[in-house]
mmCIF file of C-alpha atoms in Angstrom:
data_model
loop_
_atom_site.group_PDB
_atom_site.id
_atom_site.type_symbol
_atom_site.label_atom_id
_atom_site.label_comp_id
_atom_site.label_asym_id
_atom_site.label_seq_id
_atom_site.Cartn_x
_atom_site.Cartn_y
_atom_site.Cartn_z
ATOM 1 C CA MET A 114 -18.068 14.677 67.605
ATOM 2 C CA ARG A 115 -15.233 16.079 65.764
ATOM 3 C CA VAL A 116 -13.946 15.553 62.365
ATOM 4 C CA LEU A 117 -10.925 16.249 60.531
ATOM 5 C CA LEU A 118 -11.216 17.623 56.829
ATOM 6 C CA SER A 119 -7.993 17.604 54.887
ATOM 7 C CA THR A 120 -6.738 18.733 51.464
ATOM 8 C CA TYR A 121 -3.753 19.725 49.219
ATOM 9 C CA GLY A 122 -4.121 22.277 46.061
ATOM 10 C CA THR A 123 -5.437 25.453 45.010
ATOM 11 C CA ARG A 124 -9.000 27.307 45.987
ATOM 12 C CA GLY A 125 -11.006 24.692 43.753
ATOM 13 C CA ASP A 126 -9.485 21.971 46.143
ATOM 14 C CA VAL A 127 -10.372 23.781 49.631
ATOM 15 C CA GLU A 128 -13.545 25.284 49.122
ATOM 16 C CA PRO A 129 -16.131 21.850 48.428
ATOM 17 C CA LEU A 130 -14.114 20.712 51.914
ATOM 18 C CA VAL A 131 -15.310 24.433 53.334
ATOM 19 C CA ALA A 132 -18.548 23.495 52.339
ATOM 20 C CA LEU A 133 -18.184 20.173 53.654
ATOM 21 C CA ALA A 134 -16.908 21.667 57.180
ATOM 22 C CA VAL A 135 -20.339 24.129 57.308
ATOM 23 C CA ARG A 136 -22.719 21.880 56.718
ATOM 24 C CA LEU A 137 -21.118 19.577 59.492
ATOM 25 C CA GLN A 138 -21.195 22.520 61.724
ATOM 26 C CA GLU A 139 -24.947 22.846 60.984
ATOM 27 C CA LEU A 140 -25.429 18.833 62.515
ATOM 28 C CA GLY A 141 -23.193 19.938 65.559
ATOM 29 C CA VAL A 142 -19.773 18.838 64.258
ATOM 30 C CA GLU A 143 -16.746 20.664 65.567
ATOM 31 C CA VAL A 144 -14.696 20.683 62.452
ATOM 32 C CA ARG A 145 -10.956 21.275 62.118
ATOM 33 C CA MET A 146 -9.002 21.267 58.616
ATOM 34 C CA CYS A 147 -5.477 20.622 57.155
ATOM 35 C CA ALA A 148 -4.897 22.994 54.340
ATOM 36 C CA PRO A 149 -2.010 24.755 52.115
ATOM 37 C CA PRO A 150 -0.447 27.544 54.489
ATOM 38 C CA ASP A 151 -1.407 30.307 51.801
ATOM 39 C CA GLU A 152 -3.166 33.441 53.720
ATOM 40 C CA GLU A 153 -6.408 33.385 51.824
ATOM 41 C CA PHE A 154 -7.178 29.925 52.615
ATOM 42 C CA ALA A 155 -6.214 31.042 56.673
ATOM 43 C CA ARG A 156 -8.807 34.204 56.379
ATOM 44 C CA ARG A 157 -11.510 31.304 54.756
ATOM 45 C CA LEU A 158 -11.491 29.039 57.452
ATOM 46 C CA ALA A 159 -11.444 31.745 60.116
ATOM 47 C CA GLY A 160 -14.462 32.967 58.475
ATOM 48 C CA VAL A 161 -16.895 29.668 58.891
ATOM 49 C CA GLY A 162 -14.952 28.952 62.513
ATOM 50 C CA VAL A 163 -12.695 26.393 61.517
ATOM 51 C CA ARG A 164 -9.236 25.395 63.400
ATOM 52 C CA PRO A 165 -6.950 25.417 60.391
ATOM 53 C CA PHE A 166 -3.790 23.197 60.281
ATOM 54 C CA PRO A 167 -1.263 24.412 57.754
ATOM 55 C CA VAL A 168 0.494 22.050 56.023
ATOM 56 C CA GLY A 169 2.935 21.922 52.794
ATOM 57 C CA PRO A 170 4.744 24.835 51.375
ATOM 58 C CA PRO A 171 2.154 28.060 49.794
ATOM 59 C CA VAL A 172 0.519 26.733 46.775
ATOM 60 C CA ARG A 173 0.260 30.104 45.201
ATOM 61 C CA ASP A 174 4.225 29.980 45.049
ATOM 62 C CA MET A 175 4.138 26.979 43.587
ATOM 63 C CA MET A 176 2.058 28.839 40.826
ATOM 64 C CA ARG A 177 3.644 31.742 40.120
ATOM 65 C CA GLY A 178 5.179 30.880 36.703
ATOM 66 C CA THR A 179 3.177 30.593 33.656
ATOM 67 C CA THR A 180 4.380 26.764 33.705
ATOM 68 C CA LEU A 181 4.305 24.068 36.459
ATOM 69 C CA PRO A 182 7.659 23.079 38.066
ATOM 70 C CA SER A 183 9.560 20.391 36.317
ATOM 71 C CA ALA A 184 9.146 16.993 37.073
ATOM 72 C CA ALA A 185 12.081 16.741 39.141
ATOM 73 C CA GLU A 186 10.752 19.814 41.190
ATOM 74 C CA LEU A 187 7.340 18.371 41.299
ATOM 75 C CA ALA A 188 8.895 14.917 42.885
ATOM 76 C CA ARG A 189 10.607 16.820 45.661
ATOM 77 C CA TYR A 190 7.535 18.579 46.693
ATOM 78 C CA ARG A 191 4.888 15.532 46.596
ATOM 79 C CA THR A 192 7.985 13.699 48.644
ATOM 80 C CA GLU A 193 8.174 16.469 50.921
ATOM 81 C CA LEU A 194 4.132 16.822 51.645
ATOM 82 C CA VAL A 195 3.929 13.217 52.374
ATOM 83 C CA ASP A 196 6.786 13.960 55.009
ATOM 84 C CA ALA A 197 5.217 16.956 56.499
ATOM 85 C CA GLN A 198 1.441 15.449 56.458
ATOM 86 C CA PHE A 199 3.015 12.876 58.911
ATOM 87 C CA ASP A 200 4.396 15.520 60.888
ATOM 88 C CA VAL A 201 0.981 17.328 61.314
ATOM 89 C CA LEU A 202 -2.000 14.857 61.000
ATOM 90 C CA PRO A 203 -1.256 12.744 64.144
ATOM 91 C CA ALA A 204 -1.766 15.726 66.098
ATOM 92 C CA ALA A 205 -4.721 17.548 64.058
ATOM 93 C CA VAL A 206 -6.671 14.576 64.189
ATOM 94 C CA GLU A 207 -6.201 13.825 67.843
ATOM 95 C CA GLY A 208 -9.605 13.321 69.398
ATOM 96 C CA CYS A 209 -11.393 13.226 65.980
ATOM 97 C CA ASP A 210 -13.938 10.616 65.075
ATOM 98 C CA ALA A 211 -13.157 11.054 61.273
ATOM 99 C CA LEU A 212 -10.871 11.630 58.981
ATOM 100 C CA VAL A 213 -12.193 13.046 55.051
ATOM 101 C CA VAL A 214 -9.678 13.781 52.513
ATOM 102 C CA ALA A 215 -10.322 15.445 49.064
ATOM 103 C CA GLY A 216 -7.289 14.688 46.315
ATOM 104 C CA LEU A 217 -4.848 12.000 45.436
ATOM 105 C CA ALA A 218 -2.040 14.329 47.466
ATOM 106 C CA GLN A 219 -3.394 12.869 50.720
ATOM 107 C CA ILE A 220 -1.141 10.206 50.561
ATOM 108 C CA ALA A 221 -0.490 9.876 54.664
ATOM 109 C CA ALA A 222 -4.235 10.210 55.580
ATOM 110 C CA ARG A 223 -5.324 6.565 55.687
ATOM 111 C CA SER A 224 -2.316 5.757 57.832
ATOM 112 C CA VAL A 225 -2.831 8.616 60.220
ATOM 113 C CA ALA A 226 -6.092 7.278 60.792
ATOM 114 C CA GLU A 227 -5.534 3.582 60.758
ATOM 115 C CA ALA A 228 -3.100 4.046 63.522
ATOM 116 C CA ALA A 229 -5.931 5.941 65.033
ATOM 117 C CA GLY A 230 -8.520 3.450 64.981
ATOM 118 C CA MET A 231 -10.796 5.868 63.238
ATOM 119 C CA ARG A 232 -13.010 6.111 60.086
ATOM 120 C CA TYR A 233 -11.563 7.486 56.969
ATOM 121 C CA VAL A 234 -13.058 8.682 53.828
ATOM 122 C CA TYR A 235 -11.858 9.629 50.620
ATOM 123 C CA ALA A 236 -13.134 12.201 48.456
ATOM 124 C CA SER A 237 -12.993 13.100 44.476
ATOM 125 C CA TYR A 238 -14.419 16.105 42.674
ATOM 126 C CA ALA A 239 -14.556 14.164 39.483
ATOM 127 C CA ALA A 240 -15.467 11.028 38.259
ATOM 128 C CA VAL A 241 -12.312 10.973 35.967
ATOM 129 C CA ASN A 242 -10.180 11.030 39.081
ATOM 130 C CA LEU A 243 -11.276 7.547 40.166
ATOM 131 C CA PRO A 244 -10.193 4.155 38.262
ATOM 132 C CA SER A 245 -12.640 2.808 35.688
ATOM 133 C CA PRO A 246 -13.116 1.284 32.008
ATOM 134 C CA HIS A 247 -15.003 3.939 30.820
ATOM 135 C CA HIS A 248 -12.623 6.868 31.089
ATOM 136 C CA ALA A 249 -8.512 7.052 30.994
ATOM 137 C CA PRO A 250 -6.501 8.306 34.011
ATOM 138 C CA PRO A 251 -6.570 12.394 34.159
ATOM 139 C CA PRO A 252 -3.271 13.993 33.271
ATOM 140 C CA ARG A 253 -1.164 14.168 36.606
ATOM 141 C CA PRO A 254 1.613 16.675 36.173
ATOM 142 C CA GLY A 255 5.292 15.896 35.971
ATOM 143 C CA TRP A 256 4.501 12.203 34.935
ATOM 144 C CA PRO A 257 4.707 10.703 31.353
ATOM 145 C CA GLU A 258 1.248 9.932 29.782
ATOM 146 C CA PRO A 259 0.948 6.250 28.842
ATOM 147 C CA GLU A 260 1.398 5.994 24.955
ATOM 148 C CA SER A 261 -1.313 3.677 24.169
ATOM 149 C CA GLY A 262 -3.238 0.865 25.631
ATOM 150 C CA ASP A 263 -6.680 0.490 26.595
ATOM 151 C CA ASN A 264 -8.130 2.482 29.982
ATOM 152 C CA LEU A 265 -7.832 -0.519 32.165
ATOM 153 C CA THR A 266 -4.164 -0.182 30.979
ATOM 154 C CA ARG A 267 -3.616 2.923 31.337
ATOM 155 C CA TRP A 268 -4.734 3.524 34.799
ATOM 156 C CA GLU A 269 -2.533 -0.041 35.473
ATOM 157 C CA VAL A 270 0.434 2.552 34.318
ATOM 158 C CA ASP A 271 -0.947 5.189 36.685
ATOM 159 C CA ALA A 272 -0.635 2.820 39.519
ATOM 160 C CA HIS A 273 2.902 2.390 38.659
ATOM 161 C CA HIS A 274 3.498 5.954 38.869
ATOM 162 C CA VAL A 275 1.887 6.513 41.916
ATOM 163 C CA ASN A 276 4.157 3.984 43.511
ATOM 164 C CA ALA A 277 7.442 4.821 41.925
ATOM 165 C CA GLN A 278 6.492 8.172 43.355
ATOM 166 C CA PHE A 279 5.484 7.529 47.013
ATOM 167 C CA ALA A 280 5.510 3.795 48.097
ATOM 168 C CA GLU A 281 8.994 4.199 49.513
ATOM 169 C CA VAL A 282 8.043 6.903 51.610
ATOM 170 C CA LEU A 283 4.535 6.095 52.768
ATOM 171 C CA ASN A 284 5.722 2.212 53.574
ATOM 172 C CA GLY A 285 8.814 3.891 55.834
ATOM 173 C CA HIS A 286 6.367 6.103 57.985
ATOM 174 C CA ARG A 287 3.935 3.073 58.227
ATOM 175 C CA ALA A 288 6.299 0.866 59.466
ATOM 176 C CA THR A 289 7.243 3.692 61.998
ATOM 177 C CA LEU A 290 3.754 3.530 62.792
ATOM 178 C CA GLY A 291 3.762 -0.282 63.094
ATOM 179 C CA LEU A 292 1.712 -0.687 60.300
ATOM 180 C CA PRO A 293 2.169 -3.046 57.666
ATOM 181 C CA PRO A 294 3.203 -1.734 53.963
ATOM 182 C CA VAL A 295 1.039 -1.250 50.800
ATOM 183 C CA ASP A 296 1.563 -2.632 47.704
ATOM 184 C CA ASN A 297 -0.982 -0.289 45.996
ATOM 185 C CA VAL A 298 -0.531 3.098 46.982
ATOM 186 C CA ARG A 299 -3.026 5.043 44.935
ATOM 187 C CA ASP A 300 -5.716 2.372 45.450
ATOM 188 C CA HIS A 301 -5.095 2.494 49.282
ATOM 189 C CA VAL A 302 -5.681 6.154 49.152
ATOM 190 C CA TYR A 303 -8.787 5.803 47.502
ATOM 191 C CA SER A 304 -10.233 3.328 49.393
ATOM 192 C CA ASP A 305 -13.064 0.500 48.113
ATOM 193 C CA GLN A 306 -16.024 3.008 49.010
ATOM 194 C CA PRO A 307 -14.829 7.058 48.022
ATOM 195 C CA TRP A 308 -17.014 9.530 47.697
ATOM 196 C CA LEU A 309 -17.767 11.496 44.247
ATOM 197 C CA ALA A 310 -18.522 14.936 45.336
ATOM 198 C CA ALA A 311 -19.550 16.036 41.928
ATOM 199 C CA ASP A 312 -23.123 16.746 40.275
ATOM 200 C CA PRO A 313 -24.737 13.654 38.607
ATOM 201 C CA VAL A 314 -26.568 16.050 36.038
ATOM 202 C CA LEU A 315 -22.812 17.402 35.159
ATOM 203 C CA GLY A 316 -20.611 14.560 35.241
ATOM 204 C CA SER A 317 -22.304 10.778 36.514
ATOM 205 C CA TRP A 318 -20.255 7.892 37.601
ATOM 206 C CA PRO A 319 -20.006 5.065 35.608
ATOM 207 C CA GLU A 320 -21.106 1.957 37.245
ATOM 208 C CA THR A 321 -17.590 -0.274 38.154
ATOM 209 C CA PRO A 322 -16.790 -3.515 39.113
ATOM 210 C CA GLY A 323 -14.713 -3.513 42.320
ATOM 211 C CA LEU A 324 -15.562 0.364 43.332
ATOM 212 C CA ASP A 325 -18.467 1.031 45.160
ATOM 213 C CA VAL A 326 -18.758 4.749 44.714
ATOM 214 C CA VAL A 327 -20.899 6.883 46.713
ATOM 215 C CA GLN A 328 -21.732 10.420 44.953
ATOM 216 C CA THR A 329 -23.279 12.748 47.102
ATOM 217 C CA GLY A 330 -23.438 15.533 44.287
ATOM 218 C CA ALA A 331 -21.083 18.964 44.469
ATOM 219 C CA TRP A 332 -20.061 20.292 47.558
ATOM 220 C CA VAL A 333 -21.012 23.777 46.995
ATOM 221 C CA LEU A 334 -22.275 26.918 49.847
ATOM 222 C CA PRO A 335 -24.392 29.861 48.371
ATOM 223 C CA ASP A 336 -22.170 32.915 47.580
ATOM 224 C CA GLU A 337 -24.358 35.948 48.436
ATOM 225 C CA ARG A 338 -21.581 38.786 48.241
ATOM 226 C CA PRO A 339 -23.204 41.827 46.378
ATOM 227 C CA LEU A 340 -21.086 42.632 43.146
ATOM 228 C CA PRO A 341 -18.821 45.763 43.213
ATOM 229 C CA ALA A 342 -20.817 48.788 42.111
ATOM 230 C CA GLU A 343 -18.126 49.772 39.308
ATOM 231 C CA LEU A 344 -18.761 45.822 38.099
ATOM 232 C CA LEU A 345 -22.475 46.328 38.160
ATOM 233 C CA ALA A 346 -21.771 49.564 35.970
ATOM 234 C CA PHE A 347 -20.353 47.717 33.583
ATOM 235 C CA LEU A 348 -22.800 45.296 33.350
ATOM 236 C CA ASP A 349 -25.328 47.587 33.103
ATOM 237 C CA ALA A 350 -24.330 49.624 30.249
ATOM 238 C CA GLY A 351 -24.558 47.301 27.729
ATOM 239 C CA ALA A 352 -25.413 43.654 26.359
ATOM 240 C CA PRO A 353 -24.017 41.271 28.818
ATOM 241 C CA PRO A 354 -20.332 40.129 28.554
ATOM 242 C CA VAL A 355 -18.417 37.228 28.174
ATOM 243 C CA TYR A 356 -16.422 36.347 30.938
ATOM 244 C CA VAL A 357 -13.051 35.370 30.336
ATOM 245 C CA GLY A 358 -11.119 33.693 33.164
ATOM 246 C CA PHE A 359 -8.153 31.306 34.506
ATOM 247 C CA GLY A 360 -8.963 30.858 38.340
ATOM 248 C CA SER A 361 -5.977 29.673 40.210
ATOM 249 C CA LEU A 362 -4.136 28.393 37.046
ATOM 250 C CA ARG A 363 -2.131 30.642 34.695
ATOM 251 C CA PRO A 364 -2.427 30.236 31.006
ATOM 252 C CA ALA A 365 -0.071 30.564 28.228
ATOM 253 C CA PRO A 366 1.106 34.363 27.706
ATOM 254 C CA ASP A 367 -1.547 34.804 24.871
ATOM 255 C CA ILE A 368 -4.490 32.769 25.605
ATOM 256 C CA ALA A 369 -6.463 35.552 27.535
ATOM 257 C CA ARG A 370 -5.605 38.002 24.786
ATOM 258 C CA ARG A 371 -6.448 36.123 22.148
ATOM 259 C CA ALA A 372 -9.955 34.764 23.423
ATOM 260 C CA VAL A 373 -10.484 38.946 24.276
ATOM 261 C CA GLU A 374 -9.608 40.215 21.057
ATOM 262 C CA GLU A 375 -11.692 36.968 18.933
ATOM 263 C CA LEU A 376 -14.660 38.187 21.348
ATOM 264 C CA ARG A 377 -14.263 41.751 20.481
ATOM 265 C CA ALA A 378 -14.006 40.978 16.596
ATOM 266 C CA GLN A 379 -17.404 38.850 17.039
ATOM 267 C CA GLY A 380 -18.899 42.236 18.667
ATOM 268 C CA GLN A 381 -19.294 40.792 21.973
ATOM 269 C CA ARG A 382 -18.213 43.102 25.361
ATOM 270 C CA VAL A 383 -15.678 41.084 27.456
ATOM 271 C CA LEU A 384 -15.267 40.695 30.943
ATOM 272 C CA VAL A 385 -11.708 39.561 32.579
ATOM 273 C CA SER A 386 -11.144 38.134 35.569
ATOM 274 C CA ARG A 387 -7.435 38.665 37.173
ATOM 275 C CA GLY A 388 -7.206 35.380 38.925
ATOM 276 C CA TRP A 389 -3.372 34.135 40.369
ATOM 277 C CA ALA A 390 -2.576 34.955 36.976
ATOM 278 C CA ASP A 391 -3.079 38.449 37.588
ATOM 279 C CA LEU A 392 -4.661 39.212 34.107
ATOM 280 C CA ASP A 393 -5.117 42.986 33.022
ATOM 281 C CA LEU A 394 -6.320 42.956 29.362
ATOM 282 C CA ALA A 395 -8.446 45.994 29.823
ATOM 283 C CA ASP A 396 -7.612 49.418 27.835
ATOM 284 C CA ASP A 397 -9.067 52.547 27.442
ATOM 285 C CA ARG A 398 -11.994 50.738 25.308
ATOM 286 C CA ASP A 399 -15.378 50.579 26.967
ATOM 287 C CA ASP A 400 -16.331 47.407 26.174
ATOM 288 C CA CYS A 401 -13.864 45.383 28.270
ATOM 289 C CA PHE A 402 -13.635 45.293 31.926
ATOM 290 C CA THR A 403 -11.194 43.715 34.596
ATOM 291 C CA VAL A 404 -12.566 42.330 37.714
ATOM 292 C CA GLY A 405 -10.706 40.836 40.794
ATOM 293 C CA GLU A 406 -12.142 38.050 43.251
ATOM 294 C CA VAL A 407 -16.219 38.469 42.993
ATOM 295 C CA SER A 408 -19.285 35.938 43.491
ATOM 296 C CA HIS A 409 -19.468 33.812 40.266
ATOM 297 C CA GLN A 410 -22.710 32.666 41.660
ATOM 298 C CA ARG A 411 -24.505 35.935 41.323
ATOM 299 C CA LEU A 412 -22.122 37.186 38.285
ATOM 300 C CA PHE A 413 -22.855 34.458 35.816
ATOM 301 C CA GLY A 414 -26.624 34.792 35.787
ATOM 302 C CA ARG A 415 -25.514 38.240 33.763
ATOM 303 C CA VAL A 416 -22.772 37.120 31.259
ATOM 304 C CA ALA A 417 -23.655 35.872 27.750
ATOM 305 C CA ALA A 418 -21.074 33.276 28.294
ATOM 306 C CA VAL A 419 -18.115 31.595 30.262
ATOM 307 C CA VAL A 420 -14.559 31.155 29.048
ATOM 308 C CA HIS A 421 -12.567 29.223 31.583
ATOM 309 C CA HIS A 422 -9.941 26.819 31.700
ATOM 310 C CA GLY A 423 -12.428 23.790 32.796
ATOM 311 C CA GLY A 424 -11.897 23.505 36.915
ATOM 312 C CA ALA A 425 -14.937 21.610 38.624
ATOM 313 C CA GLY A 426 -15.986 24.729 40.590
ATOM 314 C CA THR A 427 -16.113 26.946 37.298
ATOM 315 C CA THR A 428 -17.796 24.458 35.360
ATOM 316 C CA LEU A 429 -20.654 23.861 38.210
ATOM 317 C CA THR A 430 -21.015 27.488 38.711
ATOM 318 C CA ALA A 431 -21.460 27.976 35.068
ATOM 319 C CA ALA A 432 -23.776 24.901 34.511
ATOM 320 C CA ARG A 433 -25.829 26.199 37.635
ATOM 321 C CA ALA A 434 -26.677 29.678 36.351
ATOM 322 C CA GLY A 435 -27.758 28.129 32.913
ATOM 323 C CA VAL A 436 -24.696 30.003 30.727
ATOM 324 C CA PRO A 437 -22.929 28.535 27.738
ATOM 325 C CA GLN A 438 -19.234 27.942 28.105
ATOM 326 C CA VAL A 439 -15.971 27.519 26.188
ATOM 327 C CA VAL A 440 -13.366 25.919 27.832
ATOM 328 C CA VAL A 441 -9.760 26.004 27.212
ATOM 329 C CA PRO A 442 -8.400 23.015 29.254
ATOM 330 C CA LEU A 443 -4.910 23.558 30.583
ATOM 331 C CA GLN A 444 -4.194 20.011 30.586
ATOM 332 C CA VAL A 445 -3.578 19.425 34.070
ATOM 333 C CA ALA A 446 -5.781 16.864 36.560
ATOM 334 C CA ASP A 447 -9.736 16.965 35.665
ATOM 335 C CA ASN A 448 -9.506 20.099 33.157
ATOM 336 C CA PRO A 449 -10.034 17.708 30.120
ATOM 337 C CA TYR A 450 -12.796 15.878 31.459
ATOM 338 C CA TRP A 451 -14.757 18.505 32.196
ATOM 339 C CA ALA A 452 -13.864 20.387 28.752
ATOM 340 C CA SER A 453 -15.024 16.746 27.438
ATOM 341 C CA ARG A 454 -18.837 16.837 29.997
ATOM 342 C CA VAL A 455 -19.511 20.629 28.252
ATOM 343 C CA ALA A 456 -19.037 19.606 25.158
ATOM 344 C CA ALA A 457 -20.708 16.117 25.072
ATOM 345 C CA LEU A 458 -23.749 17.938 27.031
ATOM 346 C CA GLU A 459 -23.939 20.078 24.262
ATOM 347 C CA ILE A 460 -23.730 23.312 26.635
ATOM 348 C CA GLY A 461 -20.998 24.783 25.159
ATOM 349 C CA ALA A 462 -18.126 24.455 23.239
ATOM 350 C CA ALA A 463 -14.326 22.653 24.476
ATOM 351 C CA LEU A 464 -10.885 23.174 22.591
ATOM 352 C CA ASP A 465 -8.821 20.152 22.391
ATOM 353 C CA GLY A 466 -6.043 21.949 24.704
ATOM 354 C CA PRO A 467 -4.426 25.034 25.738
ATOM 355 C CA THR A 468 -3.042 25.913 21.719
ATOM 356 C CA LEU A 469 -5.431 28.290 20.136
ATOM 357 C CA THR A 470 -5.857 28.605 16.873
ATOM 358 C CA ASP A 471 -8.124 31.493 15.325
ATOM 359 C CA ASP A 472 -9.996 28.664 13.511
ATOM 360 C CA THR A 473 -11.154 26.743 16.810
ATOM 361 C CA LEU A 474 -11.685 29.901 18.905
ATOM 362 C CA SER A 475 -13.971 31.535 16.743
ATOM 363 C CA VAL A 476 -16.080 28.271 15.845
ATOM 364 C CA ALA A 477 -15.935 27.571 19.756
ATOM 365 C CA VAL A 478 -17.292 31.133 20.447
ATOM 366 C CA LYS A 479 -19.908 30.623 18.033
ATOM 367 C CA THR A 480 -21.181 27.596 19.289
ATOM 368 C CA ALA A 481 -21.500 29.059 22.677
ATOM 369 C CA LEU A 482 -23.094 32.242 22.110
ATOM 370 C CA ALA A 483 -25.941 30.256 19.742
ATOM 371 C CA PRO A 484 -29.507 30.243 20.828
ATOM 372 C CA GLU A 485 -29.960 26.722 21.029
ATOM 373 C CA THR A 486 -26.350 26.376 22.875
ATOM 374 C CA ARG A 487 -28.082 28.609 25.368
ATOM 375 C CA ALA A 488 -31.171 27.070 25.308
ATOM 376 C CA ARG A 489 -29.755 23.686 26.532
ATOM 377 C CA ALA A 490 -27.743 25.352 29.465
ATOM 378 C CA ALA A 491 -30.274 26.862 30.667
ATOM 379 C CA GLU A 492 -32.218 23.557 30.489
ATOM 380 C CA LEU A 493 -29.678 21.902 31.990
ATOM 381 C CA GLY A 494 -29.054 24.251 34.986
ATOM 382 C CA ALA A 495 -32.580 23.929 36.390
ATOM 383 C CA ARG A 496 -31.433 20.081 37.187
ATOM 384 C CA ILE A 497 -28.230 20.783 39.037
ATOM 385 C CA HIS A 498 -28.498 19.456 42.552
ATOM 386 C CA THR A 499 -27.634 22.108 45.333
ATOM 387 C CA ASP A 500 -27.319 19.944 48.447
ATOM 388 C CA GLY A 501 -24.458 17.651 47.755
ATOM 389 C CA ALA A 502 -22.514 19.059 51.085
ATOM 390 C CA ALA A 503 -25.728 18.498 52.989
ATOM 391 C CA VAL A 504 -25.825 15.078 52.032
ATOM 392 C CA ALA A 505 -22.569 14.015 52.710
ATOM 393 C CA ALA A 506 -22.654 15.840 56.326
ATOM 394 C CA ARG A 507 -25.662 13.908 56.843
ATOM 395 C CA ARG A 508 -24.023 10.362 55.611
ATOM 396 C CA LEU A 509 -20.851 10.871 57.959
ATOM 397 C CA VAL A 510 -23.118 11.840 61.296
ATOM 398 C CA GLU A 511 -25.045 8.908 60.640
ATOM 399 C CA ALA A 512 -22.029 6.571 59.522
ATOM 400 C CA LEU A 513 -20.590 7.966 63.008
ATOM 401 C CA GLY A 514 -23.318 7.487 65.346
#
């Protein structure tokens, strides 16, 4: 049995599919994956024995600036990515029994699966990405936000934007494959039974007529890498520090600096993650330390709180560790959604957006560090599921069998 997995995005998009790949391999499935051509993704796939099929431009190159590419640049990238997918996926999927994709960027995938006559599964990492009257669509970079309207109206506008971007190029390729055109590109990609690879304790799916969502739980693997000796020495030298990191995203230049200043003003030690933004805010004082890529699963259990951008992976890992969070959402994709979940569950605090004021940050930090917040975070952490990738792998193998 062979399965092709496909996604395009940062590490937060790739890692869940790596987890699914490993669990599928344990069931005897041969796994291939389409992913961005960045070297770190190629190394990651090689490390778990998955054959890579690079698609599209390197993601890290697109994330080098402090702001996202312009709307015109994003439109061009998206169209070129669809063309690249139709170039690569037919060969990558040859001999496979199923194609599992994650993310709306996988515009070509269902058509390729349809032409090959194989099973297609779409997966989302957050409930907010799927249409429901219970929430509005997530912000999509380069597309204007609806000015008003109820959630269903906003989802209709969202579908219009997706069609405007992709309908012509998608249906052109479908015609070449001898397939009929689609009139709703977004819902075509999502399918009638998408999978939700998110923890039900942290972000459950609100029942919605017309969409049969299968919530498997989040797709994660144990990360047992030991922490570096220098980091262990810093952790052992005093009280648990507060972690500050923004993952693959590049925050506004002053966000991390102001967060460190506020934490220091409250008497906290600080641990700064460089991330793709290559942050380095440590100075000659011994209360701040900068760290590169390390196991968050090992680290977060030893920090007082986690200040981050609201990525699905970081939110989940902090929640599993039972540590309070301060989310500074960067207003892209599911960041605002995970910020709202942290606030609603009272396991931390969330800012309204990436613009900070001294008062809002101060209050957020104090809320997260309060004993009652830590108690709630610890209680919720004990209820987080850890078997989502295994659940999804078994479900797929049973369906194919």
